[in-house]
Coordinates of C-alpha atoms in Angstrom, one line a residue:
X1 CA 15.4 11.3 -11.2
X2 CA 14.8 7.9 -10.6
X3 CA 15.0 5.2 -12.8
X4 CA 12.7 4.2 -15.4
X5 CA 12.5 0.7 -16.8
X6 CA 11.4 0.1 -20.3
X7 CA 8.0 1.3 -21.8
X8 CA 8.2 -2.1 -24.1
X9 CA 8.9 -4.4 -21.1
X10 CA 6.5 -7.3 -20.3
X11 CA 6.6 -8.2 -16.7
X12 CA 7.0 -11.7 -16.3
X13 CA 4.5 -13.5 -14.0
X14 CA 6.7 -14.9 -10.8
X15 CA 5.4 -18.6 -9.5
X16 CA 4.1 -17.9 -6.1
X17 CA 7.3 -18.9 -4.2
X18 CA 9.1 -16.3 -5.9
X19 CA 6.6 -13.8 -5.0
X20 CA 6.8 -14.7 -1.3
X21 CA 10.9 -15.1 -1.6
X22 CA 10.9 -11.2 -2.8
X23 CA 8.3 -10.0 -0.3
X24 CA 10.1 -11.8 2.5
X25 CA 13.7 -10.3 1.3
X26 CA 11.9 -6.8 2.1
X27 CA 10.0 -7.6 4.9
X28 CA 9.9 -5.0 8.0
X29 CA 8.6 -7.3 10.5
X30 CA 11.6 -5.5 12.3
X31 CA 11.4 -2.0 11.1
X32 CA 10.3 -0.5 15.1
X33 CA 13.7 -2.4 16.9
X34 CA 15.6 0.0 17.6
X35 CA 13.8 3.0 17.2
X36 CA 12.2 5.5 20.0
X37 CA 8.9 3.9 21.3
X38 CA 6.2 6.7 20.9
X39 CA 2.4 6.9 20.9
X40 CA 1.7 7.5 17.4
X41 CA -1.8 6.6 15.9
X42 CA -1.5 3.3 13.9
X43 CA -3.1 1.5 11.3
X44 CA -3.3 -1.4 9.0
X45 CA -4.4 -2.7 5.7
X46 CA -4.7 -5.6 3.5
X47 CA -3.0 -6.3 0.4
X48 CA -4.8 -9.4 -0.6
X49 CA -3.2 -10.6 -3.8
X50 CA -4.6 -13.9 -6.1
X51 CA -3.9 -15.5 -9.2
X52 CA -6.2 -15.1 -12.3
X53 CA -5.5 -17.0 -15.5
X54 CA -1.6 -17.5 -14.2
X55 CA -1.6 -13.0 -13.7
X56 CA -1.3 -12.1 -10.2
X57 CA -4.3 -9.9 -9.1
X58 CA -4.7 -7.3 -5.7
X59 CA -8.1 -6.9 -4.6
X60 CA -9.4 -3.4 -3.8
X61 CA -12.1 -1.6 -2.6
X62 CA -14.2 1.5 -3.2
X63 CA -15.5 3.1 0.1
X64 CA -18.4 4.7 0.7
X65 CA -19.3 8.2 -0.3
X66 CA -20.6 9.1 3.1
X67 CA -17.9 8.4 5.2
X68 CA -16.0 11.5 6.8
X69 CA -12.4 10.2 5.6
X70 CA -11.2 9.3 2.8
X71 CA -14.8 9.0 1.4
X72 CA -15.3 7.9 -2.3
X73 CA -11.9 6.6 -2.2
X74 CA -10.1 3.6 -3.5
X75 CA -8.3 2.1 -0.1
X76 CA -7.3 -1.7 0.6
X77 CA -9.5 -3.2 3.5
X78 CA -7.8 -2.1 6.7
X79 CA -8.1 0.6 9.6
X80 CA -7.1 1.7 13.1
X81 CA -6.1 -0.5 15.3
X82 CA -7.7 -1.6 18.2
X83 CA -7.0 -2.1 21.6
X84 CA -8.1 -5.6 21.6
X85 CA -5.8 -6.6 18.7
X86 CA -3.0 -8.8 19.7
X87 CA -0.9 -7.3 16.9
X88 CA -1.2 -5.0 14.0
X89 CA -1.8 -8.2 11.6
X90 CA -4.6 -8.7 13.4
X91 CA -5.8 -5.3 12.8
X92 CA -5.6 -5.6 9.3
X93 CA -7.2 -9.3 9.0
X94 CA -10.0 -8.2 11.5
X95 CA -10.6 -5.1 9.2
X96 CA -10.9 -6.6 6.1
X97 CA -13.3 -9.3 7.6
X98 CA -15.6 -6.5 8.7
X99 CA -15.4 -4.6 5.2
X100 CA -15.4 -7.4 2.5
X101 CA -16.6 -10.5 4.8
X102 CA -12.9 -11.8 4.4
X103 CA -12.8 -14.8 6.9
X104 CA -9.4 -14.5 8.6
X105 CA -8.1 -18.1 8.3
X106 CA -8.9 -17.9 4.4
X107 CA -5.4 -15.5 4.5
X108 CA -1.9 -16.6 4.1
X109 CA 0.1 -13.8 5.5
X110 CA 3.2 -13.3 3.8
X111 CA 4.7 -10.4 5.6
X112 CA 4.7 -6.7 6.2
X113 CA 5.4 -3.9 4.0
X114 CA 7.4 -1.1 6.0
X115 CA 4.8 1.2 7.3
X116 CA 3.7 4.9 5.7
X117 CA 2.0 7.6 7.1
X118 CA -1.4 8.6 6.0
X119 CA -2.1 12.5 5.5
X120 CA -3.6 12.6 9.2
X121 CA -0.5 11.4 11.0
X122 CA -1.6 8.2 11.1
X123 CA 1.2 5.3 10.8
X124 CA -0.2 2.5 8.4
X125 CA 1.6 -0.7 8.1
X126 CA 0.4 -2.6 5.0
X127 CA 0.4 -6.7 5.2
X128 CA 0.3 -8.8 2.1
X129 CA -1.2 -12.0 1.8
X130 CA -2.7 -14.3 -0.9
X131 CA -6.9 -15.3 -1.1
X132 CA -8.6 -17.5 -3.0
X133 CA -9.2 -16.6 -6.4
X134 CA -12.7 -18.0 -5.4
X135 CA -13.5 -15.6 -2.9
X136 CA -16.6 -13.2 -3.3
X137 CA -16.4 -10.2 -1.4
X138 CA -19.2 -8.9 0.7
X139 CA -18.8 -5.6 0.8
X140 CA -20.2 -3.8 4.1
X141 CA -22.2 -0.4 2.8
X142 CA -21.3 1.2 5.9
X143 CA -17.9 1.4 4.5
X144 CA -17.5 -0.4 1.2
X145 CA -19.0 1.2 -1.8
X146 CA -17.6 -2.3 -3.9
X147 CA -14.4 -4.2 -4.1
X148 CA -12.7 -4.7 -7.5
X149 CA -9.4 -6.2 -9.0
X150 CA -6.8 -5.5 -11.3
X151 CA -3.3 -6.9 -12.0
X152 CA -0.7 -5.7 -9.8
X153 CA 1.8 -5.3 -12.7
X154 CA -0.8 -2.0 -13.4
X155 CA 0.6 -0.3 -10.7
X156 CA 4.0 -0.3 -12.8
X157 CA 2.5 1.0 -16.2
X158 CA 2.5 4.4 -17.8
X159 CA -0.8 2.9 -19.6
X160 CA -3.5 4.7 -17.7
X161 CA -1.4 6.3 -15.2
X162 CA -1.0 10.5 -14.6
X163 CA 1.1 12.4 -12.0
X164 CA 1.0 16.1 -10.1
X165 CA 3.1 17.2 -7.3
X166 CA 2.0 17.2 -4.1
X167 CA 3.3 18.6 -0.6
X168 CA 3.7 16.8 2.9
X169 CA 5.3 17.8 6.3
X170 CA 6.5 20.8 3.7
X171 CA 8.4 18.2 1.3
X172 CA 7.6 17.7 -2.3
X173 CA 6.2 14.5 -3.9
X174 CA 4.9 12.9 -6.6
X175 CA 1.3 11.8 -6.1
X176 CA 0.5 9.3 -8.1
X177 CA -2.9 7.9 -10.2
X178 CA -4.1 5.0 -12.3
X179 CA -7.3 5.0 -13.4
X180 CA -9.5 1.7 -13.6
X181 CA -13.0 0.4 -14.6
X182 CA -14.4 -1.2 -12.1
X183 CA -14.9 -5.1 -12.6
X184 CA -18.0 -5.2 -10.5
X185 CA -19.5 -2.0 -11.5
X186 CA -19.7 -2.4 -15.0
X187 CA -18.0 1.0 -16.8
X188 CA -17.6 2.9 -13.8
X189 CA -14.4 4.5 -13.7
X190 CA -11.8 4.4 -10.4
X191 CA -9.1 6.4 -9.8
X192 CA -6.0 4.5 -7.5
X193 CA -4.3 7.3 -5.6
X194 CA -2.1 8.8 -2.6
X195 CA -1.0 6.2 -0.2
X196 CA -3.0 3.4 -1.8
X197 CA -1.1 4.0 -4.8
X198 CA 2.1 4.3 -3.4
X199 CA 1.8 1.1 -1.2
X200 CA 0.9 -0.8 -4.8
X201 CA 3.4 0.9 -6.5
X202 CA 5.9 -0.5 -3.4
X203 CA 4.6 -4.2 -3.3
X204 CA 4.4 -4.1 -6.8
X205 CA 7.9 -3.3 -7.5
X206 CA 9.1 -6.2 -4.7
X207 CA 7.5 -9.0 -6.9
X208 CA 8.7 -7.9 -10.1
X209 CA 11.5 -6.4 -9.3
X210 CA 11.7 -3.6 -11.2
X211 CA 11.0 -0.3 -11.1
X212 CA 7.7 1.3 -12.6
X213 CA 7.4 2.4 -16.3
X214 CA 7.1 6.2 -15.1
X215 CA 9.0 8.7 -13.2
X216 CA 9.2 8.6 -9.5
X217 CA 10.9 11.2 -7.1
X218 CA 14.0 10.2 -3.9
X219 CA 11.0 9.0 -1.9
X220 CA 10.6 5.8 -3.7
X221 CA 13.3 3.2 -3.8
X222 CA 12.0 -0.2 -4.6
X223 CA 15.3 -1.8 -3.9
X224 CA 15.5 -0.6 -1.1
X225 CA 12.3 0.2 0.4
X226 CA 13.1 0.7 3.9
X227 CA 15.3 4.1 3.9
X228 CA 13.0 5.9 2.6
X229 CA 10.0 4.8 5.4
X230 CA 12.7 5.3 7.9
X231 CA 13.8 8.8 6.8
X232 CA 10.2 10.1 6.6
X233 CA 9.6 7.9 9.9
X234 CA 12.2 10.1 11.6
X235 CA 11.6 13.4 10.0
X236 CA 7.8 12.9 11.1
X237 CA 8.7 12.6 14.9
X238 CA 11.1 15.5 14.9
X239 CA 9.0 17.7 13.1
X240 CA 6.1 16.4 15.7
X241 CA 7.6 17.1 18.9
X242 CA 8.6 13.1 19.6
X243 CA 11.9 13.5 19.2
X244 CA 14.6 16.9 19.5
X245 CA 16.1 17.5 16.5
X246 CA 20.2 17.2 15.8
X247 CA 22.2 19.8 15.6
X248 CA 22.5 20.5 11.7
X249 CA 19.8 18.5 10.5
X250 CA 17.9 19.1 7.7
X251 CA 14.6 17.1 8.8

Protein backbone atom coordinates (compact mmCIF):
# COMPACT_ATOMS: atom_id res chain seq x y z
CA UNK A 1 0.00 0.00 0.00
CA UNK A 2 1.43 3.24 -0.56
CA UNK A 3 1.69 5.89 1.63
CA UNK A 4 -0.79 8.22 2.62
CA UNK A 5 -0.10 11.69 4.07
CA UNK A 6 -2.40 13.25 6.44
CA UNK A 7 -6.16 13.97 5.69
CA UNK A 8 -5.65 17.29 8.09
CA UNK A 9 -2.48 18.52 6.18
CA UNK A 10 -2.49 21.98 4.47
CA UNK A 11 -0.13 22.08 1.58
CA UNK A 12 2.01 24.87 1.79
CA UNK A 13 2.22 27.10 -1.23
CA UNK A 14 6.06 26.81 -2.62
CA UNK A 15 7.59 30.38 -4.05
CA UNK A 16 8.07 29.70 -7.66
CA UNK A 17 11.82 28.86 -7.40
CA UNK A 18 11.01 26.10 -5.24
CA UNK A 19 8.57 24.83 -7.64
CA UNK A 20 11.06 24.90 -10.53
CA UNK A 21 14.04 23.43 -7.98
CA UNK A 22 11.58 20.25 -7.34
CA UNK A 23 10.46 19.88 -11.00
CA UNK A 24 13.99 20.15 -12.16
CA UNK A 25 15.29 17.51 -9.36
CA UNK A 26 12.84 15.01 -11.33
CA UNK A 27 13.30 16.00 -14.63
CA UNK A 28 13.60 13.20 -17.48
CA UNK A 29 15.06 15.41 -20.07
CA UNK A 30 17.30 12.13 -20.13
CA UNK A 31 14.91 9.43 -19.57
CA UNK A 32 15.50 7.84 -23.64
CA UNK A 33 19.73 7.65 -23.16
CA UNK A 34 20.37 4.59 -22.95
CA UNK A 35 17.51 2.82 -23.79
CA UNK A 36 16.65 0.84 -27.29
CA UNK A 37 15.73 3.43 -30.01
CA UNK A 38 12.22 2.26 -31.38
CA UNK A 39 9.49 3.67 -33.49
CA UNK A 40 6.84 4.13 -30.97
CA UNK A 41 4.00 6.72 -31.58
CA UNK A 42 4.65 9.82 -29.40
CA UNK A 43 2.99 12.60 -27.98
CA UNK A 44 3.05 15.68 -25.89
CA UNK A 45 1.09 17.91 -23.55
CA UNK A 46 1.07 21.04 -21.66
CA UNK A 47 1.05 21.42 -18.09
CA UNK A 48 0.61 25.11 -17.92
CA UNK A 49 0.75 26.09 -14.26
CA UNK A 50 0.00 30.03 -12.83
CA UNK A 51 -0.37 31.64 -9.61
CA UNK A 52 -3.80 32.93 -8.37
CA UNK A 53 -4.07 34.91 -5.13
CA UNK A 54 -0.46 33.35 -4.06
CA UNK A 55 -2.21 29.31 -4.89
CA UNK A 56 -0.63 27.77 -7.76
CA UNK A 57 -3.23 26.96 -10.49
CA UNK A 58 -2.93 24.18 -13.86
CA UNK A 59 -4.99 25.10 -16.62
CA UNK A 60 -7.14 22.47 -18.29
CA UNK A 61 -9.27 21.80 -21.02
CA UNK A 62 -12.48 20.07 -21.91
CA UNK A 63 -12.46 18.62 -25.50
CA UNK A 64 -15.00 18.41 -27.76
CA UNK A 65 -17.74 15.87 -27.70
CA UNK A 66 -17.38 15.11 -31.34
CA UNK A 67 -14.02 14.12 -31.55
CA UNK A 68 -13.32 10.24 -32.15
CA UNK A 69 -10.65 10.02 -29.10
CA UNK A 70 -10.91 10.84 -26.01
CA UNK A 71 -14.03 12.90 -26.77
CA UNK A 72 -15.76 14.83 -23.88
CA UNK A 73 -12.70 14.41 -21.90
CA UNK A 74 -10.68 16.50 -19.61
CA UNK A 75 -6.99 16.48 -21.30
CA UNK A 76 -4.12 19.24 -21.04
CA UNK A 77 -3.50 20.96 -24.43
CA UNK A 78 -1.08 18.71 -26.35
CA UNK A 79 -1.05 15.85 -29.19
CA UNK A 80 0.94 13.81 -31.60
CA UNK A 81 3.80 14.92 -32.73
CA UNK A 82 4.71 16.04 -35.86
CA UNK A 83 7.17 15.58 -38.32
CA UNK A 84 8.03 19.12 -38.58
CA UNK A 85 8.71 19.52 -34.83
CA UNK A 86 12.19 20.10 -33.93
CA UNK A 87 11.53 18.33 -30.58
CA UNK A 88 8.74 17.06 -28.52
CA UNK A 89 8.59 20.48 -26.54
CA UNK A 90 7.72 21.90 -29.52
CA UNK A 91 4.94 19.51 -30.02
CA UNK A 92 3.47 20.27 -26.96
CA UNK A 93 3.83 24.31 -27.28
CA UNK A 94 2.64 24.14 -30.91
CA UNK A 95 -0.42 22.12 -29.69
CA UNK A 96 -1.51 24.09 -27.06
CA UNK A 97 -1.24 27.23 -29.35
CA UNK A 98 -3.64 25.56 -31.78
CA UNK A 99 -6.22 24.44 -28.99
CA UNK A 100 -6.29 27.40 -26.40
CA UNK A 101 -4.52 30.32 -28.71
CA UNK A 102 -1.41 29.85 -26.24
CA UNK A 103 1.30 32.00 -28.00
CA UNK A 104 4.50 29.99 -27.61
CA UNK A 105 6.98 32.61 -26.33
CA UNK A 106 4.30 33.46 -23.50
CA UNK A 107 5.69 29.84 -21.93
CA UNK A 108 8.49 29.36 -19.54
CA UNK A 109 9.37 25.73 -19.88
CA UNK A 110 10.47 24.27 -16.88
CA UNK A 111 11.13 20.68 -17.76
CA UNK A 112 9.70 17.35 -18.66
CA UNK A 113 7.78 15.02 -16.74
CA UNK A 114 8.96 11.29 -17.60
CA UNK A 115 6.68 10.18 -20.25
CA UNK A 116 3.37 7.65 -19.88
CA UNK A 117 1.63 5.77 -22.29
CA UNK A 118 -1.86 6.59 -23.28
CA UNK A 119 -4.35 3.57 -23.64
CA UNK A 120 -3.61 3.39 -27.46
CA UNK A 121 0.13 2.81 -27.17
CA UNK A 122 0.87 6.10 -27.62
CA UNK A 123 4.03 7.45 -25.53
CA UNK A 124 3.07 10.95 -24.04
CA UNK A 125 5.71 13.04 -22.53
CA UNK A 126 4.11 15.90 -20.37
CA UNK A 127 6.14 19.38 -20.15
CA UNK A 128 5.45 21.92 -17.40
CA UNK A 129 5.66 25.37 -17.70
CA UNK A 130 4.28 28.61 -16.01
CA UNK A 131 1.58 31.30 -18.09
CA UNK A 132 0.42 34.38 -17.21
CA UNK A 133 -2.23 34.47 -14.79
CA UNK A 134 -3.56 37.09 -17.36
CA UNK A 135 -3.88 34.76 -20.12
CA UNK A 136 -7.47 34.15 -21.70
CA UNK A 137 -7.67 31.07 -23.49
CA UNK A 138 -9.26 30.73 -26.92
CA UNK A 139 -10.45 27.64 -27.01
CA UNK A 140 -10.53 26.04 -30.73
CA UNK A 141 -14.22 24.17 -31.03
CA UNK A 142 -12.70 21.85 -33.32
CA UNK A 143 -11.10 20.42 -30.30
CA UNK A 144 -11.71 22.40 -27.17
CA UNK A 145 -15.09 22.27 -25.64
CA UNK A 146 -13.53 25.09 -22.74
CA UNK A 147 -10.47 25.41 -20.72
CA UNK A 148 -10.77 25.74 -16.92
CA UNK A 149 -8.46 25.89 -13.68
CA UNK A 150 -8.18 24.52 -10.46
CA UNK A 151 -5.40 24.38 -7.84
CA UNK A 152 -2.98 21.80 -8.35
CA UNK A 153 -2.84 20.87 -4.59
CA UNK A 154 -6.55 19.22 -5.72
CA UNK A 155 -4.99 16.60 -7.39
CA UNK A 156 -3.62 15.49 -3.79
CA UNK A 157 -7.07 15.61 -1.89
CA UNK A 158 -9.45 12.91 -0.94
CA UNK A 159 -12.09 16.05 -1.07
CA UNK A 160 -13.89 15.29 -4.34
CA UNK A 161 -11.76 12.53 -5.35
CA UNK A 162 -13.13 8.55 -6.05
CA UNK A 163 -11.15 5.46 -7.31
CA UNK A 164 -11.98 1.91 -9.31
CA UNK A 165 -9.58 -0.49 -10.55
CA UNK A 166 -8.58 -0.61 -13.83
CA UNK A 167 -6.57 -3.09 -16.14
CA UNK A 168 -3.62 -2.33 -18.73
CA UNK A 169 -1.17 -4.53 -20.80
CA UNK A 170 -3.10 -7.21 -18.24
CA UNK A 171 -1.73 -5.25 -14.91
CA UNK A 172 -3.93 -3.88 -12.32
CA UNK A 173 -4.26 -0.10 -11.41
CA UNK A 174 -5.91 2.43 -9.74
CA UNK A 175 -7.71 4.76 -11.98
CA UNK A 176 -8.15 7.74 -10.58
CA UNK A 177 -10.98 10.82 -10.52
CA UNK A 178 -11.63 14.33 -9.18
CA UNK A 179 -14.51 15.87 -9.94
CA UNK A 180 -14.65 19.77 -10.67
CA UNK A 181 -17.09 22.70 -11.64
CA UNK A 182 -16.02 24.19 -14.28
CA UNK A 183 -14.81 27.97 -13.75
CA UNK A 184 -15.93 29.02 -17.19
CA UNK A 185 -19.02 27.08 -17.49
CA UNK A 186 -20.79 28.07 -14.64
CA UNK A 187 -22.07 24.73 -12.58
CA UNK A 188 -21.08 22.30 -15.03
CA UNK A 189 -19.53 19.46 -13.54
CA UNK A 190 -15.86 17.84 -14.90
CA UNK A 191 -14.54 14.83 -14.05
CA UNK A 192 -10.28 14.68 -14.17
CA UNK A 193 -9.37 11.17 -15.05
CA UNK A 194 -6.90 8.30 -16.56
CA UNK A 195 -3.69 9.66 -17.64
CA UNK A 196 -4.63 13.24 -17.11
CA UNK A 197 -5.07 12.48 -13.64
CA UNK A 198 -2.19 10.58 -13.17
CA UNK A 199 0.19 13.11 -14.81
CA UNK A 200 -1.43 15.85 -12.15
CA UNK A 201 -1.35 13.56 -9.53
CA UNK A 202 2.70 13.16 -10.64
CA UNK A 203 3.56 16.91 -11.05
CA UNK A 204 1.49 17.59 -8.23
CA UNK A 205 3.31 15.50 -5.79
CA UNK A 206 6.95 16.97 -7.24
CA UNK A 207 5.97 20.53 -6.02
CA UNK A 208 4.63 19.64 -2.76
CA UNK A 209 6.42 17.00 -2.10
CA UNK A 210 4.21 14.81 -0.64
CA UNK A 211 2.23 12.13 -1.47
CA UNK A 212 -1.55 12.44 -2.13
CA UNK A 213 -4.28 12.26 0.71
CA UNK A 214 -5.61 8.84 -0.83
CA UNK A 215 -4.47 5.48 -1.65
CA UNK A 216 -2.32 4.83 -4.63
CA UNK A 217 -1.04 1.31 -5.90
CA UNK A 218 3.35 0.30 -6.82
CA UNK A 219 2.77 2.26 -10.00
CA UNK A 220 2.99 5.56 -8.41
CA UNK A 221 6.14 6.73 -6.55
CA UNK A 222 6.31 10.39 -6.33
CA UNK A 223 9.81 10.25 -4.94
CA UNK A 224 10.78 8.61 -7.28
CA UNK A 225 9.02 9.02 -10.38
CA UNK A 226 11.17 7.60 -12.88
CA UNK A 227 11.15 3.62 -11.99
CA UNK A 228 7.92 3.26 -12.32
CA UNK A 229 7.77 5.09 -16.23
CA UNK A 230 10.79 2.93 -16.85
CA UNK A 231 9.37 -0.42 -15.64
CA UNK A 232 6.12 0.11 -17.64
CA UNK A 233 8.40 1.64 -20.44
CA UNK A 234 10.12 -1.73 -20.67
CA UNK A 235 7.35 -4.03 -20.00
CA UNK A 236 5.46 -2.18 -22.94
CA UNK A 237 8.18 -3.01 -25.64
CA UNK A 238 8.54 -6.64 -24.62
CA UNK A 239 5.09 -7.31 -24.38
CA UNK A 240 4.96 -5.32 -27.99
CA UNK A 241 7.35 -7.19 -29.95
CA UNK A 242 10.27 -4.21 -29.60
CA UNK A 243 12.28 -5.95 -27.50
CA UNK A 244 12.81 -10.18 -26.68
CA UNK A 245 11.99 -10.84 -23.40
CA UNK A 246 14.74 -12.19 -20.49
CA UNK A 247 14.87 -15.34 -19.48
CA UNK A 248 12.75 -15.36 -16.23
CA UNK A 249 11.05 -12.22 -16.47
CA UNK A 250 8.03 -11.36 -15.21
CA UNK A 251 7.10 -8.40 -17.70
Amino acid sequence: MAELASTSEIPKHPTKDEICQSLLAHDASTFFEGKPAVDIPRAAVLIPLFFKNEELYVLLTLRSQHLNTHGGEVAFPGGKQDEADVDIVKTALREAEEEIGLPQDQVEVISKVVPSFAKHGILVTPIVGFISEDFVPQPNPDEVECAFSVPLADFLSDENHTSQPGTWQDRPYKLHFFHHLCTTKAGKKIVTWGLTAHMAMVVASMIYKRPPNFETDKGFNWENPTKPAEETYFRFLSRNGYLEPQEGSKL
